[in-house]
CSV table of C-alpha atoms in Angstrom, one decimal:
chain,number,residue,atom,x,y,z
P,1,ASP,CA,8.3,-17.5,-5.9
P,2,THR,CA,6.4,-17.7,-2.3
P,3,GLY,CA,5.4,-13.7,-1.7
P,4,VAL,CA,6.1,-11.7,0.6
P,5,SER,CA,5.6,-13.0,4.2
P,6,GLN,CA,5.4,-11.2,7.7
P,7,ASP,CA,5.3,-12.9,11.1
P,8,PRO,CA,3.4,-12.8,13.1
P,9,ARG,CA,-0.1,-12.5,11.5
P,10,HIS,CA,-1.7,-10.7,15.0
P,11,LYS,CA,-0.1,-9.4,17.9
P,12,ILE,CA,-1.9,-8.3,21.2
P,13,THR,CA,0.3,-6.4,23.7
P,14,LYS,CA,-0.2,-4.7,27.1
P,15,ARG,CA,0.8,-0.9,26.7
P,16,GLY,CA,4.2,-0.1,27.3
P,17,GLN,CA,5.6,-3.6,26.1
P,18,ASN,CA,8.0,-4.1,23.1
P,19,VAL,CA,6.7,-5.3,20.5
P,20,THR,CA,9.0,-6.7,17.3
P,21,PHE,CA,7.5,-7.8,13.7
P,22,ARG,CA,9.2,-9.8,11.0
P,23,CYS,CA,9.2,-9.2,6.9
P,24,ASP,CA,10.7,-11.9,4.9
P,25,PRO,CA,10.6,-9.9,1.0
P,26,ILE,CA,10.1,-12.2,-2.2
P,27,SER,CA,13.9,-13.6,-2.5
P,28,GLU,CA,15.0,-11.4,-5.5
P,29,HIS,CA,13.8,-8.1,-4.2
P,30,ASN,CA,16.3,-5.9,-2.8
P,31,ARG,CA,14.2,-3.0,-2.0
P,32,LEU,CA,12.0,-3.6,1.4
P,33,TYR,CA,9.2,-1.3,2.8
P,34,TRP,CA,7.2,-0.8,5.8
P,35,TYR,CA,3.9,0.9,6.0
P,36,ARG,CA,0.8,1.3,8.5
P,37,GLN,CA,-3.0,1.1,7.7
P,38,THR,CA,-5.4,2.0,10.4
P,39,LEU,CA,-8.8,1.4,10.1
P,40,GLY,CA,-11.0,2.5,7.3
P,41,GLN,CA,-7.4,4.1,5.7
P,42,GLY,CA,-5.2,3.9,3.0
P,43,PRO,CA,-1.5,3.0,4.5
P,44,GLU,CA,0.9,5.4,5.2
P,45,PHE,CA,4.4,5.1,4.6
P,46,LEU,CA,7.2,4.3,7.2
P,47,THR,CA,10.6,3.4,5.7
P,48,TYR,CA,12.2,2.0,3.4
P,49,PHE,CA,15.7,-0.1,3.1
P,50,GLN,CA,17.6,-0.7,-0.4
P,51,ASN,CA,19.7,-3.7,0.3
P,52,GLU,CA,20.8,-3.2,4.1
P,53,ALA,CA,20.7,0.7,3.7
P,54,GLN,CA,17.8,2.4,5.2
P,55,LEU,CA,17.0,5.2,3.0
P,56,GLU,CA,14.2,7.1,3.7
P,57,LYS,CA,11.9,7.4,6.8
P,58,SER,CA,8.4,9.2,7.6
P,59,ARG,CA,7.9,11.6,10.4
P,60,LEU,CA,5.8,9.3,11.3
P,61,LEU,CA,8.2,6.9,12.8
P,62,SER,CA,8.7,8.4,16.2
P,63,ASP,CA,11.8,7.5,18.3
P,64,ARG,CA,10.1,4.6,19.8
P,65,PHE,CA,9.8,2.9,16.2
P,66,SER,CA,12.7,0.9,14.4
P,67,ALA,CA,13.5,-0.9,11.4
P,68,GLU,CA,16.2,-2.9,10.6
P,69,ARG,CA,17.3,-5.1,7.5
P,70,PRO,CA,21.0,-6.4,8.5
P,71,LYS,CA,21.8,-8.7,5.8
P,72,GLY,CA,19.5,-6.9,3.0
P,73,SER,CA,17.3,-9.9,3.1
P,74,PHE,CA,14.2,-9.6,6.0
P,75,SER,CA,13.5,-7.3,7.9
P,76,THR,CA,12.4,-6.6,11.3
P,77,LEU,CA,9.9,-3.4,12.8
P,78,GLU,CA,10.4,-2.8,16.5
P,79,ILE,CA,8.3,-0.7,18.6
P,80,GLN,CA,9.5,0.1,22.2
P,81,ARG,CA,6.9,1.5,24.3
P,82,THR,CA,4.0,0.6,22.9
P,83,GLU,CA,0.9,3.0,23.0
P,84,GLN,CA,-2.7,2.6,22.5
P,85,GLY,CA,-2.4,4.9,19.4
P,86,ASP,CA,0.2,2.3,17.8
P,87,SER,CA,-2.8,0.1,17.1
P,88,ALA,CA,-3.0,-0.7,13.0
P,89,MET,CA,-2.3,-3.1,10.3
P,90,TYR,CA,1.6,-3.1,9.7
P,91,LEU,CA,2.7,-3.9,6.1
P,92,CYS,CA,5.4,-4.9,4.9
P,93,ALA,CA,5.9,-4.9,0.6
P,94,SER,CA,9.2,-5.4,-1.4
P,95,SER,CA,10.3,-4.6,-4.9
P,96,SER,CA,13.2,-5.2,-7.3
P,97,SER,CA,15.4,-2.2,-7.8
P,98,GLY,CA,15.4,-1.6,-11.6
P,99,THR,CA,13.2,1.6,-11.8
P,100,ARG,CA,10.8,4.3,-10.0
P,101,THR,CA,8.3,1.9,-11.8
P,102,ASP,CA,8.5,-1.2,-10.0
P,103,THR,CA,5.7,-2.7,-8.7
P,104,GLN,CA,5.5,-2.9,-4.7
P,105,TYR,CA,4.3,-6.4,-3.6
P,106,PHE,CA,2.6,-6.5,-0.1
P,107,GLY,CA,2.3,-8.8,2.6
P,108,PRO,CA,-0.6,-10.0,4.3
P,109,GLY,CA,0.4,-7.5,7.3
P,110,THR,CA,0.1,-7.9,10.9
P,111,ARG,CA,-2.1,-6.8,13.0
P,112,LEU,CA,-1.3,-5.0,15.8
P,113,THR,CA,-3.4,-4.5,18.9
P,114,VAL,CA,-2.4,-2.6,22.1
P,115,LEU,CA,-4.4,-2.7,25.5
C,1,GLY,CA,3.5,17.8,-1.4
C,2,ASN,CA,2.0,14.9,-3.0
C,3,SER,CA,-1.4,13.7,-2.4
C,4,VAL,CA,-4.8,11.6,-3.6
C,5,THR,CA,-7.9,12.1,-3.6
C,6,GLN,CA,-10.3,9.7,-4.2
C,7,MET,CA,-14.0,9.4,-4.1
C,8,GLU,CA,-15.9,8.3,-1.3
C,9,GLY,CA,-17.6,5.2,-0.7
C,10,PRO,CA,-19.0,2.9,-0.2
C,11,VAL,CA,-20.2,2.3,-3.8
C,12,THR,CA,-22.9,0.0,-4.2
C,13,LEU,CA,-23.6,-1.4,-7.5
C,14,SER,CA,-25.8,-4.1,-9.2
C,15,GLU,CA,-23.9,-6.8,-10.7
C,16,GLU,CA,-23.3,-6.0,-14.1
C,17,ALA,CA,-23.4,-2.5,-13.6
C,18,PHE,CA,-20.4,0.2,-14.9
C,19,LEU,CA,-18.4,1.0,-12.7
C,20,THR,CA,-16.3,4.2,-12.2
C,21,ILE,CA,-13.9,5.3,-9.6
C,22,ASN,CA,-12.5,8.6,-9.4
C,23,CYS,CA,-9.0,9.4,-8.2
C,24,THR,CA,-7.1,12.6,-8.7
C,25,TYR,CA,-3.5,13.3,-7.4
C,26,THR,CA,-0.9,16.3,-7.2
C,27,ALA,CA,2.7,15.9,-8.2
C,28,THR,CA,5.4,18.0,-9.9
C,29,GLY,CA,6.3,15.3,-11.9
C,30,TYR,CA,5.3,12.6,-13.8
C,31,PRO,CA,4.9,9.7,-11.2
C,32,SER,CA,4.0,6.1,-12.1
C,33,LEU,CA,0.5,5.5,-11.0
C,34,PHE,CA,-1.1,2.3,-9.1
C,35,TRP,CA,-4.6,1.0,-8.2
C,36,TYR,CA,-4.5,-1.4,-5.6
C,37,VAL,CA,-7.4,-3.8,-4.5
C,38,GLN,CA,-7.8,-5.1,-0.8
C,39,TYR,CA,-10.4,-8.0,-0.4
C,40,PRO,CA,-11.9,-9.1,2.7
C,41,GLY,CA,-9.4,-10.3,4.8
C,42,GLU,CA,-6.5,-10.2,2.8
C,43,GLY,CA,-3.8,-8.3,1.7
C,44,LEU,CA,-2.9,-5.2,-0.9
C,45,GLN,CA,-2.8,-6.7,-4.3
C,46,LEU,CA,-2.0,-4.9,-7.5
C,47,LEU,CA,-4.7,-4.5,-9.7
C,48,LEU,CA,-2.7,-2.4,-12.7
C,49,LYS,CA,-0.4,0.6,-13.1
C,50,ALA,CA,0.7,3.2,-15.5
C,51,THR,CA,4.1,4.9,-16.1
C,52,LYS,CA,3.8,7.4,-18.3
C,53,ALA,CA,1.0,9.7,-19.7
C,54,ASP,CA,-1.6,8.3,-21.7
C,55,ASP,CA,-0.9,4.8,-20.5
C,56,LYS,CA,-4.0,2.8,-20.0
C,57,GLY,CA,-3.2,-0.1,-17.3
C,58,SER,CA,-5.4,-3.0,-17.5
C,59,ASN,CA,-6.1,-6.3,-15.5
C,60,LYS,CA,-9.2,-8.5,-15.0
C,61,GLY,CA,-11.8,-6.2,-17.0
C,62,PHE,CA,-10.3,-3.1,-14.7
C,63,GLU,CA,-9.0,-0.1,-16.9
C,64,ALA,CA,-7.5,3.3,-15.8
C,65,THR,CA,-5.7,5.8,-18.0
C,66,TYR,CA,-2.8,8.2,-17.4
C,67,ARG,CA,-4.4,11.6,-17.6
C,68,LYS,CA,-1.7,14.2,-17.1
C,69,GLU,CA,-3.6,17.1,-18.1
C,70,THR,CA,-5.9,16.5,-15.5
C,71,THR,CA,-3.8,14.6,-13.1
C,72,SER,CA,-6.2,11.7,-13.1
C,73,PHE,CA,-6.5,7.9,-12.8
C,74,HIS,CA,-10.0,7.3,-12.9
C,75,LEU,CA,-10.7,3.3,-12.1
C,76,GLU,CA,-13.5,1.8,-14.8
C,77,LYS,CA,-14.9,-1.7,-15.5
C,78,GLY,CA,-18.0,-2.0,-17.6
C,79,SER,CA,-19.5,-5.0,-15.7
C,80,VAL,CA,-19.1,-6.0,-11.9
C,81,GLN,CA,-19.3,-9.2,-10.5
C,82,VAL,CA,-19.8,-9.8,-7.2
C,83,SER,CA,-16.9,-10.7,-6.9
C,84,ASP,CA,-15.2,-7.6,-6.9
C,85,SER,CA,-16.6,-6.3,-3.9
C,86,ALA,CA,-13.4,-4.9,-1.8
C,87,VAL,CA,-11.8,-1.7,-1.2
C,88,TYR,CA,-9.7,0.0,-4.1
C,89,PHE,CA,-6.7,2.1,-3.4
C,90,CYS,CA,-5.2,4.8,-5.7
C,91,ALA,CA,-1.8,5.2,-5.1
C,92,PRO,CA,1.1,7.3,-7.1
C,93,LEU,CA,4.5,7.6,-6.8
C,94,ALA,CA,5.9,10.3,-4.6
C,95,ASP,CA,8.0,12.7,-6.4
C,96,SER,CA,11.7,12.1,-6.0
C,97,SER,CA,11.2,9.0,-3.9
C,98,TYR,CA,9.8,5.0,-3.8
C,99,LYS,CA,7.0,5.5,-1.7
C,100,LEU,CA,3.7,4.9,-2.6
C,101,ILE,CA,0.9,7.7,-1.9
C,102,PHE,CA,-2.3,6.0,-1.0
C,103,GLY,CA,-6.1,7.5,-1.1
C,104,SER,CA,-8.3,6.7,1.6
C,105,GLY,CA,-9.6,3.8,-0.4
C,106,THR,CA,-13.3,3.3,-2.1
C,107,ARG,CA,-15.3,0.4,-1.1
C,108,LEU,CA,-17.4,-0.9,-3.4
C,109,LEU,CA,-20.3,-3.2,-2.8
C,110,VAL,CA,-21.9,-5.3,-5.6
C,111,ARG,CA,-25.1,-6.8,-4.7
C,112,PRO,CA,-26.1,-9.9,-7.1
Protein backbone atom coordinates (compact mmCIF):
# COMPACT_ATOMS: atom_id res chain seq x y z
CA ASP A 1 0.00 0.00 0.00
CA THR A 2 1.85 3.04 -1.27
CA GLY A 3 -0.84 5.58 -0.50
CA VAL A 4 -2.40 8.18 -2.75
CA SER A 5 0.09 9.91 -5.03
CA GLN A 6 -0.27 13.14 -6.96
CA ASP A 7 1.77 14.67 -9.72
CA PRO A 8 3.14 17.26 -9.99
CA ARG A 9 3.58 18.45 -6.42
CA HIS A 10 3.96 22.06 -7.54
CA LYS A 11 2.89 23.87 -10.67
CA ILE A 12 3.50 27.48 -11.60
CA THR A 13 1.72 28.75 -14.67
CA LYS A 14 0.76 31.98 -16.33
CA ARG A 15 -2.80 33.18 -16.45
CA GLY A 16 -4.62 31.78 -19.45
CA GLN A 17 -2.62 28.58 -19.69
CA ASN A 18 -4.07 25.09 -19.29
CA VAL A 19 -2.83 22.74 -16.58
CA THR A 20 -3.44 19.07 -15.85
CA PHE A 21 -2.91 17.22 -12.59
CA ARG A 22 -2.78 13.50 -12.03
CA CYS A 23 -3.89 11.41 -9.06
CA ASP A 24 -3.13 7.74 -8.45
CA PRO A 25 -5.37 6.29 -5.74
CA ILE A 26 -4.65 3.41 -3.38
CA SER A 27 -4.80 0.39 -5.65
CA GLU A 28 -7.87 -1.38 -4.28
CA HIS A 29 -9.93 1.79 -3.83
CA ASN A 30 -12.65 2.43 -6.36
CA ARG A 31 -13.79 5.85 -5.14
CA LEU A 32 -11.70 8.88 -5.95
CA TYR A 33 -12.29 12.48 -4.85
CA TRP A 34 -10.92 15.89 -5.72
CA TYR A 35 -10.88 18.78 -3.26
CA ARG A 36 -9.42 22.28 -3.37
CA GLN A 37 -7.82 24.03 -0.40
CA THR A 38 -6.96 27.70 -0.32
CA LEU A 39 -4.61 29.23 2.20
CA GLY A 40 -5.99 29.21 5.71
CA GLN A 41 -9.15 27.34 4.77
CA GLY A 42 -10.37 23.79 4.91
CA PRO A 43 -10.63 21.69 1.76
CA GLU A 44 -13.69 22.16 -0.43
CA PHE A 45 -15.18 19.30 -2.40
CA LEU A 46 -14.92 19.46 -6.19
CA THR A 47 -15.99 16.08 -7.56
CA TYR A 48 -15.89 12.35 -7.03
CA PHE A 49 -15.82 9.14 -9.04
CA GLN A 50 -16.91 5.64 -8.38
CA ASN A 51 -14.86 3.52 -10.76
CA GLU A 52 -14.92 5.50 -14.01
CA ALA A 53 -18.27 7.20 -13.37
CA GLN A 54 -18.27 10.81 -12.19
CA LEU A 55 -21.15 10.79 -9.70
CA GLU A 56 -21.12 14.26 -8.18
CA LYS A 57 -19.74 17.67 -9.10
CA SER A 58 -19.64 20.79 -7.00
CA ARG A 59 -20.83 24.14 -8.29
CA LEU A 60 -17.22 25.20 -7.66
CA LEU A 61 -16.30 23.14 -10.69
CA SER A 62 -16.81 25.71 -13.42
CA ASP A 63 -16.82 24.93 -17.13
CA ARG A 64 -13.07 25.49 -17.17
CA PHE A 65 -12.55 22.47 -14.94
CA SER A 66 -12.83 18.89 -16.12
CA ALA A 67 -11.99 15.66 -14.38
CA GLU A 68 -11.70 12.18 -15.81
CA ARG A 69 -11.03 8.70 -14.61
CA PRO A 70 -11.04 6.76 -17.85
CA LYS A 71 -10.23 3.26 -16.65
CA GLY A 72 -11.35 3.55 -13.07
CA SER A 73 -7.79 3.80 -11.82
CA PHE A 74 -5.88 7.11 -12.00
CA SER A 75 -7.66 10.42 -12.49
CA THR A 76 -6.78 13.72 -14.11
CA LEU A 77 -8.03 17.19 -13.29
CA GLU A 78 -7.63 19.78 -16.03
CA ILE A 79 -8.07 23.51 -15.64
CA GLN A 80 -8.38 25.49 -18.86
CA ARG A 81 -7.59 29.18 -19.20
CA THR A 82 -6.30 29.43 -15.65
CA GLU A 83 -7.10 32.49 -13.56
CA GLN A 84 -5.30 33.86 -10.53
CA GLY A 85 -8.23 32.75 -8.39
CA ASP A 86 -7.43 29.14 -9.29
CA SER A 87 -4.27 29.32 -7.18
CA ALA A 88 -4.76 26.71 -4.46
CA MET A 89 -3.75 23.27 -3.27
CA TYR A 90 -5.59 20.54 -5.19
CA LEU A 91 -6.09 17.44 -3.11
CA CYS A 92 -7.00 13.96 -4.22
CA ALA A 93 -8.39 11.28 -1.93
CA SER A 94 -9.56 7.71 -2.36
CA SER A 95 -11.68 5.22 -0.48
CA SER A 96 -13.07 1.74 -0.97
CA SER A 97 -16.68 1.35 -1.91
CA GLY A 98 -18.10 -0.48 1.09
CA THR A 99 -20.22 2.04 2.98
CA ARG A 100 -20.51 5.75 3.69
CA THR A 101 -18.31 5.21 6.72
CA ASP A 102 -15.31 4.53 4.52
CA THR A 103 -12.31 6.64 5.33
CA GLN A 104 -10.97 8.93 2.63
CA TYR A 105 -7.18 8.83 2.37
CA PHE A 106 -5.57 11.94 1.02
CA GLY A 107 -2.59 12.47 -1.21
CA PRO A 108 0.05 15.18 -0.64
CA GLY A 109 -1.64 17.60 -3.02
CA THR A 110 -0.62 19.66 -6.03
CA ARG A 111 0.04 23.31 -5.27
CA LEU A 112 -0.96 25.52 -8.20
CA THR A 113 0.26 29.09 -8.51
CA VAL A 114 -1.19 31.19 -11.31
CA LEU A 115 0.84 34.30 -12.09
CA GLY B 1 -27.21 22.48 3.71
CA ASN B 2 -24.49 20.85 5.71
CA SER B 3 -21.99 22.95 7.58
CA VAL B 4 -19.41 22.62 10.31
CA THR B 5 -18.14 25.15 12.80
CA GLN B 6 -14.81 24.84 14.55
CA MET B 7 -13.33 27.03 17.22
CA GLU B 8 -11.00 29.60 15.79
CA GLY B 9 -7.32 29.33 16.34
CA PRO B 10 -4.58 29.57 16.90
CA VAL B 11 -4.73 27.62 20.11
CA THR B 12 -1.47 27.95 22.02
CA LEU B 13 -0.76 25.54 24.86
CA SER B 14 2.18 24.49 26.95
CA GLU B 15 3.39 20.91 26.72
CA GLU B 16 1.33 18.49 28.84
CA ALA B 17 -1.69 20.81 28.90
CA PHE B 18 -5.22 19.56 28.25
CA LEU B 19 -6.61 20.21 24.78
CA THR B 20 -10.17 20.73 23.61
CA ILE B 21 -11.06 21.80 20.09
CA ASN B 22 -14.79 22.35 19.66
CA CYS B 23 -16.67 21.20 16.58
CA THR B 24 -20.38 21.42 15.85
CA TYR B 25 -22.14 20.51 12.61
CA THR B 26 -25.50 20.70 10.91
CA ALA B 27 -27.03 17.72 9.17
CA THR B 28 -30.46 16.27 8.59
CA GLY B 29 -29.33 12.75 9.34
CA TYR B 30 -26.60 11.09 11.32
CA PRO B 31 -23.43 11.46 9.33
CA SER B 32 -20.14 9.76 9.99
CA LEU B 33 -17.77 12.23 11.63
CA PHE B 34 -14.03 12.59 11.11
CA TRP B 35 -11.09 14.53 12.49
CA TYR B 36 -8.17 15.05 10.13
CA VAL B 37 -4.79 16.55 11.00
CA GLN B 38 -2.39 18.45 8.75
CA TYR B 39 1.18 18.69 10.03
CA PRO B 40 3.37 21.47 8.62
CA GLY B 41 4.30 20.73 5.03
CA GLU B 42 2.34 17.49 4.93
CA GLY B 43 -0.98 16.24 3.58
CA LEU B 44 -4.19 15.53 5.45
CA GLN B 45 -4.14 12.47 7.67
CA LEU B 46 -7.07 10.81 9.33
CA LEU B 47 -6.83 11.22 13.08
CA LEU B 48 -10.02 9.49 14.21
CA LYS B 49 -13.62 8.86 13.26
CA ALA B 50 -17.02 7.91 14.68
CA THR B 51 -19.86 6.48 12.67
CA LYS B 52 -22.86 6.54 14.99
CA ALA B 53 -24.23 8.30 18.02
CA ASP B 54 -22.27 7.87 21.26
CA ASP B 55 -19.34 6.29 19.41
CA LYS B 56 -15.96 7.41 20.68
CA GLY B 57 -13.14 7.65 18.19
CA SER B 58 -9.60 7.56 19.54
CA ASN B 59 -6.05 7.59 18.24
CA LYS B 60 -2.64 8.77 19.49
CA GLY B 61 -4.17 9.92 22.77
CA PHE B 62 -6.83 12.02 21.03
CA GLU B 63 -10.52 11.28 21.58
CA ALA B 64 -13.82 12.57 20.28
CA THR B 65 -17.37 11.43 21.09
CA TYR B 66 -20.28 11.61 18.64
CA ARG B 67 -22.93 13.65 20.46
CA LYS B 68 -26.15 13.46 18.47
CA GLU B 69 -28.17 15.61 20.86
CA THR B 70 -25.75 18.54 20.60
CA THR B 71 -24.52 17.74 17.05
CA SER B 72 -20.97 18.02 18.31
CA PHE B 73 -17.73 16.10 17.94
CA HIS B 74 -15.22 17.88 20.16
CA LEU B 75 -11.60 16.77 20.02
CA GLU B 76 -9.74 16.24 23.29
CA LYS B 77 -6.31 15.16 24.46
CA GLY B 78 -5.23 14.92 28.05
CA SER B 79 -1.59 15.91 27.60
CA VAL B 80 -0.36 17.54 24.41
CA GLN B 81 3.16 17.32 23.06
CA VAL B 82 5.16 19.70 20.91
CA SER B 83 4.79 17.19 18.07
CA ASP B 84 0.99 17.70 18.15
CA SER B 85 1.45 21.18 16.67
CA ALA B 86 -0.61 21.09 13.48
CA VAL B 87 -3.91 22.18 11.96
CA TYR B 88 -6.91 20.07 12.94
CA PHE B 89 -10.01 19.74 10.74
CA CYS B 90 -13.42 18.47 11.76
CA ALA B 91 -15.34 16.95 8.84
CA PRO B 92 -18.75 15.30 8.73
CA LEU B 93 -19.94 13.46 5.67
CA ALA B 94 -22.56 15.47 3.82
CA ASP B 95 -26.17 14.29 3.76
CA SER B 96 -26.85 11.78 1.00
CA SER B 97 -23.35 12.14 -0.38
CA TYR B 98 -19.84 10.80 -0.02
CA LYS B 99 -18.19 14.20 0.20
CA LEU B 100 -16.60 15.53 3.37
CA ILE B 101 -17.56 18.97 4.64
CA PHE B 102 -14.51 20.56 6.24
CA GLY B 103 -14.38 23.28 8.82
CA SER B 104 -11.87 26.08 8.50
CA GLY B 105 -9.41 24.23 10.70
CA THR B 106 -7.92 25.02 14.09
CA ARG B 107 -4.21 25.62 14.34
CA LEU B 108 -2.63 24.20 17.49
CA LEU B 109 0.75 25.38 18.69
CA VAL B 110 2.32 23.55 21.61
CA ARG B 111 5.25 25.24 23.32
CA PRO B 112 7.89 23.28 25.24
